[in-house]
Short mmCIF file of C-alpha atoms in Angstrom, two decimals:
data_model
loop_
_atom_site.label_atom_id
_atom_site.label_comp_id
_atom_site.label_asym_id
_atom_site.label_seq_id
_atom_site.Cartn_x
_atom_site.Cartn_y
_atom_site.Cartn_z
CA MET W 1 51.33 129.01 78.49
CA ILE W 2 51.59 125.38 78.47
CA ASP W 3 55.13 125.13 77.35
CA ARG W 4 56.02 127.71 80.25
CA LEU W 5 54.30 125.63 82.43
CA LYS W 6 56.44 122.49 81.16
CA CYS W 7 59.47 124.39 81.37
CA ASN W 8 58.45 125.51 84.82
CA GLY W 9 57.82 121.86 85.86
CA LYS W 10 61.30 120.35 84.69
CA ARG W 11 62.77 123.10 86.46
CA VAL W 12 61.25 122.15 89.89
CA LYS W 13 61.99 118.34 88.98
CA ASN W 14 65.75 119.50 88.63
CA CYS W 15 66.07 121.25 91.52
CA LYS W 16 64.69 118.21 93.44
CA LYS W 17 67.20 116.15 92.11
CA GLN W 18 69.88 118.60 92.97
CA SER W 19 68.90 118.73 96.56
CA SER W 20 68.44 115.27 96.73
CA ALA W 21 72.06 114.86 95.09
CA LEU W 22 73.21 117.42 97.88
CA CYS W 23 71.69 115.77 100.79
CA PHE W 24 74.69 113.67 101.01
CA GLY W 25 77.43 115.99 99.21
CA ASN W 26 79.85 115.96 101.74
CA TYR W 27 81.82 114.10 104.62
CA ALA W 28 79.77 115.45 107.53
CA SER W 29 76.36 114.65 105.95
CA LEU W 30 77.79 111.23 105.12
CA ILE W 31 79.25 110.34 108.60
CA TYR W 32 76.83 112.39 110.69
CA TYR W 33 74.78 109.11 111.69
CA ILE W 34 76.99 106.86 112.60
CA ALA W 35 79.21 109.75 114.61
CA PHE W 36 75.76 110.76 116.26
CA ILE W 37 75.57 107.51 117.66
CA ASN W 38 79.15 107.26 118.84
CA ARG W 39 78.39 110.60 120.61
CA PHE W 40 75.04 109.46 122.26
CA MET W 41 76.90 106.33 123.42
CA GLY W 42 79.34 108.44 124.97
CA PHE W 43 82.67 107.45 122.74
CA LEU W 44 82.71 110.73 120.57
CA PRO W 45 82.30 114.31 122.23
CA TYR W 46 81.56 116.58 119.41
CA LYS W 47 79.80 119.51 118.11
CA LEU W 48 79.32 120.49 114.63
CA GLU W 49 80.38 123.56 113.60
CA SER W 50 80.00 124.89 109.91
CA SER W 51 79.83 121.36 109.13
CA LYS W 52 83.44 120.90 110.90
CA PHE W 53 83.21 118.00 113.90
CA MET W 54 84.94 120.10 116.67
CA TYR W 55 85.83 119.20 120.32
CA SER W 56 82.92 119.82 122.94
CA LYS W 57 83.60 119.95 126.67
CA LEU W 58 79.51 119.62 126.95
CA HIS W 59 79.29 116.45 125.28
CA SER W 60 82.51 115.47 127.11
CA VAL W 61 80.59 115.65 130.64
CA PHE W 62 78.13 113.88 128.89
CA SER W 63 80.44 110.94 127.77
CA THR W 64 81.96 110.75 131.20
CA ILE W 65 78.51 110.22 133.04
CA ILE W 66 77.70 107.45 130.19
CA ILE W 67 80.74 105.72 130.90
CA ILE W 68 80.73 105.81 134.80
CA ILE W 69 76.93 104.42 134.67
CA TYR W 70 77.97 101.92 132.26
CA LEU W 71 81.38 100.55 134.39
CA PHE W 72 79.05 100.73 137.32
CA PHE W 73 76.51 97.89 135.83
CA ALA W 74 79.38 96.13 134.46
CA ILE W 75 81.02 95.42 137.85
CA PHE W 76 77.56 94.87 139.37
CA SER W 77 77.31 92.04 136.62
CA LEU W 78 80.49 90.69 137.38
CA TYR W 79 79.75 90.74 140.96
CA GLU W 80 76.35 88.77 140.55
CA ILE W 81 78.34 86.38 137.79
CA ASN W 82 80.88 85.35 140.06
CA PHE W 83 79.28 85.46 143.52
CA TYR W 84 75.23 84.99 143.02
CA ALA W 85 75.69 83.02 139.78
CA ILE W 86 72.96 84.01 137.98
CA MET W 87 74.03 82.11 135.17
CA ASP W 88 74.74 78.25 135.11
CA ASP W 89 77.36 76.61 137.55
CA ARG W 90 79.22 75.38 134.44
CA ILE W 91 82.80 77.19 134.20
CA PRO W 92 82.35 77.78 130.33
CA ASP W 93 79.36 80.05 131.06
CA ILE W 94 80.97 81.91 133.84
CA LEU W 95 84.02 82.42 131.93
CA HIS W 96 82.17 83.54 128.44
CA CYS W 97 80.16 86.14 130.75
CA ASN W 98 83.40 87.62 132.42
CA SER W 99 84.99 87.83 129.22
CA ILE W 100 82.00 89.99 127.77
CA ALA W 101 82.17 92.09 130.73
CA LEU W 102 85.92 93.01 130.96
CA PHE W 103 86.65 93.37 127.32
CA GLY W 104 83.54 95.29 126.90
CA SER W 105 84.65 97.73 129.67
CA ALA W 106 88.42 97.60 128.34
CA ILE W 107 87.12 98.69 125.15
CA PHE W 108 84.86 101.42 126.32
CA ILE W 109 87.39 102.62 128.58
CA CYS W 110 90.26 102.79 125.95
CA SER W 111 87.68 104.62 123.68
CA TYR W 112 86.94 107.30 125.95
CA ALA W 113 90.40 108.04 126.78
CA SER W 114 91.28 108.35 123.22
CA ASN W 115 87.99 110.37 122.09
CA ARG W 116 90.47 113.35 121.28
CA SER W 117 92.76 111.69 118.86
CA THR W 118 89.51 110.07 117.23
CA LEU W 119 88.14 113.28 116.55
CA GLN W 120 91.62 114.92 115.11
CA ALA W 121 91.49 111.87 112.97
CA ILE W 122 87.82 112.62 111.44
CA GLN W 123 88.96 116.20 111.16
CA ARG W 124 91.72 114.91 109.22
CA VAL W 125 89.49 113.01 106.98
CA GLN W 126 87.28 115.53 106.72
CA TYR W 127 90.05 117.64 105.23
CA VAL W 128 91.29 115.45 102.60
CA SER W 129 88.01 114.20 101.50
CA HIS W 130 87.28 117.99 100.21
CA ALA W 131 88.76 116.50 96.71
CA LEU W 132 85.71 114.33 96.29
CA SER W 133 82.41 115.24 94.50
CA ALA W 134 78.94 115.09 95.59
CA GLU W 135 78.20 112.16 93.07
CA ILE W 136 80.88 110.39 94.67
CA PHE W 137 79.82 111.03 98.36
CA ASN W 138 75.99 109.85 96.82
CA LYS W 139 77.71 106.78 95.76
CA LEU W 140 79.49 106.10 98.89
CA ILE W 141 76.18 106.58 101.13
CA LYS W 142 74.32 103.86 99.74
CA THR W 143 76.95 101.29 100.31
CA LEU W 144 77.69 102.39 103.69
CA LEU W 145 73.76 102.53 104.73
CA ILE W 146 73.50 98.77 103.46
CA LYS W 147 76.45 97.55 105.14
CA ASP W 148 75.71 99.14 108.50
CA LEU W 149 71.81 98.11 108.43
CA LEU W 150 73.32 94.52 108.00
CA PHE W 151 75.62 94.74 110.81
CA PHE W 152 73.37 96.31 113.32
CA MET W 153 70.17 94.24 112.53
CA PRO W 154 71.09 91.35 114.52
CA LEU W 155 71.78 92.82 117.45
CA GLY W 156 68.23 95.00 117.11
CA ILE W 157 66.39 91.48 116.96
CA PHE W 158 68.54 90.45 119.75
CA ILE W 159 67.43 92.99 121.97
CA LEU W 160 63.79 92.91 120.99
CA TYR W 161 63.67 89.71 121.54
CA VAL W 162 64.95 89.62 125.25
CA ILE W 163 62.30 92.32 125.86
CA ASP W 164 59.66 90.34 124.49
CA ASN W 165 60.67 87.75 126.78
CA HIS W 166 60.81 89.47 130.10
CA ASP W 167 64.29 88.28 130.49
CA PHE W 168 66.04 91.74 130.87
CA LYS W 169 68.65 91.31 133.33
CA ILE W 170 71.57 93.62 134.23
CA PHE W 171 73.82 91.19 132.22
CA PHE W 172 71.93 90.74 128.96
CA PHE W 173 71.91 94.73 128.78
CA ILE W 174 75.56 94.94 129.37
CA CYS W 175 76.17 92.02 126.96
CA TRP W 176 73.94 93.48 124.27
CA TYR W 177 75.18 97.31 125.03
CA SER W 178 79.32 96.14 124.97
CA PHE W 179 78.60 94.27 121.30
CA PHE W 180 76.62 97.18 119.88
CA GLY W 181 79.36 99.50 121.20
CA LEU W 182 81.89 97.49 119.82
CA LEU W 183 80.09 97.67 116.48
CA VAL W 184 79.10 101.46 116.79
CA ILE W 185 83.17 101.76 117.34
CA SER W 186 84.24 99.76 114.29
CA THR W 187 81.66 101.23 111.96
CA LEU W 188 82.98 104.22 112.24
CA TYR W 189 86.48 103.21 111.69
CA LEU W 190 85.56 101.39 108.85
CA ASN W 191 83.15 104.01 107.04
CA ASN W 192 86.52 106.66 107.47
CA ILE W 193 88.38 103.93 105.62
CA TYR W 194 85.73 103.38 102.90
CA ILE W 195 86.09 107.42 102.52
CA LEU W 196 89.79 107.10 102.26
CA ASN W 197 89.68 104.63 99.63
CA ALA W 198 87.32 106.71 97.58
CA CYS W 199 90.18 109.51 98.09
CA PHE W 200 93.11 106.74 96.85
CA LYS W 201 91.11 105.53 94.08
CA PHE W 202 90.40 109.49 93.08
CA ILE W 203 94.30 109.93 92.82
CA ASN W 204 94.36 106.89 90.71
CA ASN W 205 92.04 108.15 88.32
CA SER W 206 93.80 111.45 88.06
CA LEU W 207 96.85 109.71 87.22
CA ILE W 208 95.27 107.56 84.69
CA LYS W 209 94.18 110.83 82.79
CA ILE W 210 97.37 112.23 82.86
CA LYS W 211 98.62 109.33 81.70
CA GLU W 212 95.95 109.20 78.50
CA ILE W 213 96.48 112.89 77.78
CA LEU W 214 100.32 112.08 77.44
CA ILE W 215 99.91 108.96 75.13
CA ASN W 216 97.19 111.02 73.27
CA ASP W 217 99.29 113.97 72.61
CA GLU W 218 102.44 111.91 71.87
CA PRO W 219 102.91 113.31 68.23
CA HIS W 220 103.52 116.90 69.69
CA LEU W 221 105.89 116.17 72.58
CA LEU W 222 108.71 118.02 70.66
CA ARG W 223 106.66 121.22 69.67
CA ARG W 224 107.59 124.53 71.65
CA GLU W 225 103.98 125.56 71.80
CA TYR W 226 103.52 122.09 73.91
CA HIS W 227 105.63 122.62 76.50
CA MET W 228 104.64 126.13 76.80
CA LYS W 229 100.89 125.19 77.21
CA LYS W 230 100.59 121.67 78.58
CA ASN W 231 104.06 121.25 80.99
CA PRO W 232 102.77 124.06 83.59
CA ILE W 233 99.14 122.44 83.73
CA LEU W 234 100.63 118.65 84.22
CA LEU W 235 103.04 119.75 86.65
CA MET W 236 100.65 121.77 88.67
CA GLU W 237 98.30 118.33 88.46
CA LEU W 238 100.97 116.26 89.80
CA ARG W 239 102.19 118.63 92.64
CA ILE W 240 98.37 118.68 94.12
CA LEU W 241 98.05 114.80 93.73
CA LYS W 242 101.54 114.40 95.23
CA LYS W 243 100.25 116.83 98.44
CA GLN W 244 96.95 115.08 98.20
CA TYR W 245 98.60 111.41 98.76
CA MET W 246 100.72 112.85 101.76
CA GLU W 247 97.85 114.25 103.33
CA LEU W 248 95.79 110.92 103.02
CA ILE W 249 99.01 109.16 104.68
CA GLU W 250 98.74 111.25 107.39
CA ALA W 251 94.81 110.70 107.75
CA VAL W 252 96.29 106.98 107.80
CA HIS W 253 98.46 107.42 110.56
CA LEU W 254 95.98 109.30 112.86
CA LEU W 255 93.42 106.46 112.64
CA ASN W 256 96.22 103.88 113.41
CA HIS W 257 97.19 106.03 116.01
CA SER W 258 93.66 106.43 117.55
CA TYR W 259 91.99 102.75 116.79
CA SER W 260 95.25 100.41 117.15
CA LEU W 261 94.46 99.64 120.80
CA LYS W 262 90.78 99.70 120.24
CA ASN W 263 90.78 97.31 117.08
CA GLU W 264 92.90 94.92 118.93
CA MET W 265 90.66 94.40 121.88
CA ILE W 266 87.84 94.47 119.36
CA LEU W 267 89.10 91.47 117.70
CA LEU W 268 90.23 89.58 121.02
CA MET W 269 86.60 90.33 122.15
CA LEU W 270 85.04 88.72 119.22
CA PHE W 271 87.47 85.69 118.78
CA PHE W 272 86.69 84.77 122.36
CA ASP W 273 82.67 84.87 121.90
CA ILE W 274 83.08 82.91 118.52
CA THR W 275 84.92 80.16 120.34
CA PHE W 276 82.76 79.86 123.25
CA ASN W 277 79.67 80.10 121.27
CA LEU W 278 80.87 77.70 118.84
CA TYR W 279 81.92 75.42 121.89
CA PHE W 280 78.30 76.14 123.53
CA TYR W 281 76.57 74.73 120.20
CA LEU W 282 78.91 71.70 119.21
CA VAL W 283 79.31 70.18 122.74
CA VAL W 284 76.40 71.76 125.53
CA TYR W 285 73.39 72.68 123.59
CA ASN W 286 73.37 69.92 120.68
CA THR W 287 71.55 66.47 121.44
CA GLU W 288 74.41 64.93 118.76
CA VAL W 289 77.58 66.36 120.28
CA GLY W 290 80.01 67.37 117.46
CA LYS W 291 77.76 67.46 114.71
CA ILE W 292 76.01 70.50 113.13
CA THR W 293 72.20 69.60 113.21
CA LYS W 294 70.37 72.69 113.30
CA ILE W 295 70.95 76.66 113.45
CA ASN W 296 70.32 78.65 116.41
CA SER W 297 71.22 82.17 117.99
CA THR W 298 74.27 80.47 119.36
CA LEU W 299 75.48 79.65 115.90
CA GLY W 300 74.12 82.19 114.16
CA PHE W 301 75.76 85.14 116.42
CA ALA W 302 79.48 83.05 115.81
CA ILE W 303 78.96 82.93 112.04
CA PHE W 304 77.80 86.53 112.31
CA TYR W 305 80.66 87.56 113.96
CA ILE W 306 82.99 85.59 111.80
CA VAL W 307 81.32 87.22 108.52
CA TYR W 308 82.23 90.45 110.28
CA ILE W 309 85.68 90.26 110.89
CA VAL W 310 86.15 89.01 107.29
CA ILE W 311 84.60 91.93 105.69
CA SER W 312 86.19 94.26 107.90
CA ILE W 313 89.77 93.26 107.00
CA SER W 314 88.67 92.96 103.55
CA MET W 315 87.80 96.59 103.28
CA ILE W 316 91.21 97.16 104.78
CA GLU W 317 92.68 95.00 101.86
CA ILE W 318 90.80 97.07 99.19
CA ILE W 319 92.32 99.95 100.52
CA ARG W 320 95.56 98.64 100.58
CA VAL W 321 95.33 97.48 96.77
CA GLN W 322 94.51 101.19 95.89
CA MET W 323 97.47 102.49 97.72
CA LYS W 324 99.89 99.97 95.51
CA LYS W 325 98.20 101.06 92.48
CA ILE W 326 99.31 104.87 92.86
CA GLY W 327 103.20 103.59 92.64
CA SER W 328 102.46 101.20 89.51
CA ASN W 329 100.57 104.10 87.30
CA ILE W 330 103.29 106.71 88.59
CA HIS W 331 105.50 104.50 87.04
CA LYS W 332 103.14 103.83 83.83
CA ILE W 333 103.51 107.64 83.16
CA LEU W 334 106.88 107.82 83.41
CA VAL W 335 107.28 105.26 80.37
CA HIS W 336 105.22 107.60 78.43
CA THR W 337 106.79 111.22 79.00
CA PHE W 338 110.30 112.58 77.71
CA ASP W 339 109.83 115.74 80.01
CA ASP W 340 112.77 116.48 82.32
CA GLN W 341 110.22 118.26 84.62
CA ILE W 342 107.64 116.01 84.34
CA ILE W 343 110.11 112.98 85.02
CA THR W 344 111.65 114.83 87.96
CA GLU W 345 108.08 115.50 89.44
CA LEU W 346 107.06 112.04 88.95
CA GLU W 347 110.39 110.51 90.74
CA LEU W 348 109.90 113.04 93.76
CA PHE W 349 105.99 111.50 94.05
CA SER W 350 107.55 107.94 93.57
CA LEU W 351 109.81 108.39 96.30
CA GLU W 352 107.15 109.92 98.88
CA VAL W 353 105.12 106.67 97.86
CA LEU W 354 108.02 104.23 98.71
CA GLN W 355 109.12 106.26 101.82
CA LYS W 356 105.60 106.89 103.64
CA ASP W 357 104.35 103.92 105.78
CA ASN W 358 101.01 103.06 104.26
CA ARG W 359 100.12 100.07 106.33
CA PHE W 360 96.89 99.57 108.73
CA ILE W 361 98.46 98.30 111.88
CA MET W 362 97.36 97.64 115.80
CA PHE W 363 100.26 97.83 117.85
CA GLY W 364 102.55 96.08 115.50
CA LEU W 365 100.32 94.21 113.78
CA GLU W 366 99.53 94.72 110.47
CA MET W 367 96.02 94.90 109.49
CA ASP W 368 95.08 92.94 106.35
CA LEU W 369 94.18 89.27 104.95
CA THR W 370 97.38 87.73 106.39
CA LEU W 371 95.91 88.44 109.65
CA VAL W 372 93.98 85.35 108.98
CA THR W 373 95.40 83.91 106.02
CA ASP W 374 98.99 83.44 106.83
CA VAL W 375 100.37 79.88 106.90
CA SER W 376 100.90 78.62 110.54
CA LYS W 377 102.37 74.91 111.31
CA GLU W 378 102.39 75.45 115.03
CA LYS W 379 101.17 72.22 116.67
CA ILE W 380 98.85 71.95 119.70
CA LEU W 381 100.86 71.70 122.67
CA SER W 382 98.54 71.57 125.40
CA ARG W 383 94.49 70.70 126.01
CA LYS W 384 91.97 73.49 126.59
CA SER W 385 93.62 75.81 124.60
CA ILE W 386 92.59 78.00 121.65
CA ASN W 387 94.65 78.19 118.36
CA PHE W 388 94.27 80.24 114.88
CA PHE W 389 96.34 79.58 111.65
CA SER W 390 95.54 78.97 108.05
CA PRO W 391 94.68 78.07 105.70
CA SER W 392 92.20 77.71 107.99
CA ILE W 393 91.30 79.45 111.43
CA LEU W 394 91.50 76.65 113.99
CA PHE W 395 88.91 76.56 116.78
CA TYR W 396 90.06 73.67 119.48
CA PHE W 397 87.97 72.47 122.61
CA ILE W 398 86.92 69.51 124.35
CA ASP W 399 84.35 68.06 126.34
CA ASP W 400 84.94 65.33 129.21
CA VAL W 401 85.26 62.15 126.19
CA GLN W 402 86.51 63.72 123.10
CA ASN W 403 88.45 66.43 121.42
CA TYR W 404 86.85 68.69 118.76
CA TYR W 405 88.36 70.75 116.06
CA LEU W 406 86.39 73.23 113.89
CA PHE W 407 88.12 74.26 110.63
CA ILE W 408 87.01 77.74 108.99
CA ASN W 409 88.64 78.29 105.49
CA VAL W 410 89.09 81.60 104.37
CA ASP W 411 91.72 81.69 102.21
CA THR W 412 89.68 81.53 99.13
CA ILE W 413 87.47 84.39 99.85
CA PHE W 414 88.28 86.52 96.66
CA VAL W 415 88.68 83.28 94.32
CA CYS W 416 85.55 81.21 95.23
CA SER W 417 81.76 82.58 95.29
CA THR W 418 81.43 81.00 98.78
CA LEU W 419 82.45 83.45 101.51
CA LEU W 420 83.10 81.10 104.12
CA LYS W 421 83.78 77.29 103.85
CA ILE W 422 83.20 75.23 107.12
CA ASN W 423 84.69 71.78 107.53
CA PHE W 424 84.18 69.97 110.59
CA ASP W 425 86.52 67.00 111.51
CA GLN W 426 85.85 64.82 114.69
CA LEU W 427 89.10 63.73 115.78
CA ARG W 428 89.03 60.82 118.53
#
């Protein structure tokens, strides 16, 4: 009797483990929380039907209402900023506030206009992710949740601080809502990128297993029985992997089509905000002009957005590395096989890899680490300009007396343990 109770207890524990493992065992459960936030903010009008993301007319009406309300308050904020001067009379303050309201409105309008194409891209990613097991999805959710919590935490603290200080003006709400919406849109994109990375990694692991099979069975390659039994299985696996690769590339193209303009405007908005925040911190708010004496919220958000840009582009760089490995793994298999059918199939697979465009682009500009690390020898030709070049990103601004340059080195992200190394040089 006691043994039976112990067995039943073990079964209950195993059932609990299986149910917890299946909690995030597919694409819909993994992406649901960020997709729900996108729908609540009016970016993604969808409904779930049998764990599939489908377009919803009812939620489309809700999205329209949300966007109209946001644009109304954004226009009202612009009117207050430019005519009632709710901010300080300094021109940089007015320009900063105008850039936030204008860029936020442009990003929201673009997201609303492209919600159908975004939904199609999500459907395609969901379809190609069926090859992944529940264990892989459970590993992905841990990384994604930690990343998303760290990204959303600063803005959550900011809105609580504004409410607690009873300084809740319309512009502050528009400012917070714009940056929060920006992160929500970008997070949905990056999470899909991370899932695609797992799919490409699955193809690479499968190709490595095929290579190991060929290496282990090398003494039997000339036997008739080997060709009768092994060849059809290997050929079938290669054809399945080639089909999965083509479907993944199609998903990449759909993501490029739906997110290219949004990504471009998001990067521009972040670069503008970083530049203004650094200007205010180093020139306006600091007691010792041009020197970093203490860290406040202005410098904190500038550093936060710099880290966010670097991490986002690094995630895209990681998936590009996985995509490049597929071609090299195919050629490694070619070295270890003598079968004509397998060689032909591998050559066709390699041809597809070479022909398909596997880049992440935004209106012709490729998104990778070269976006912020390509060496540029451009000179600063005029005052009051902003230039970005490397091996550092350069922020240039002036006050009435001196010129200031802030260099942020990003060329050693994967070499050094320090993520960002900041050097400030004061040039007279």
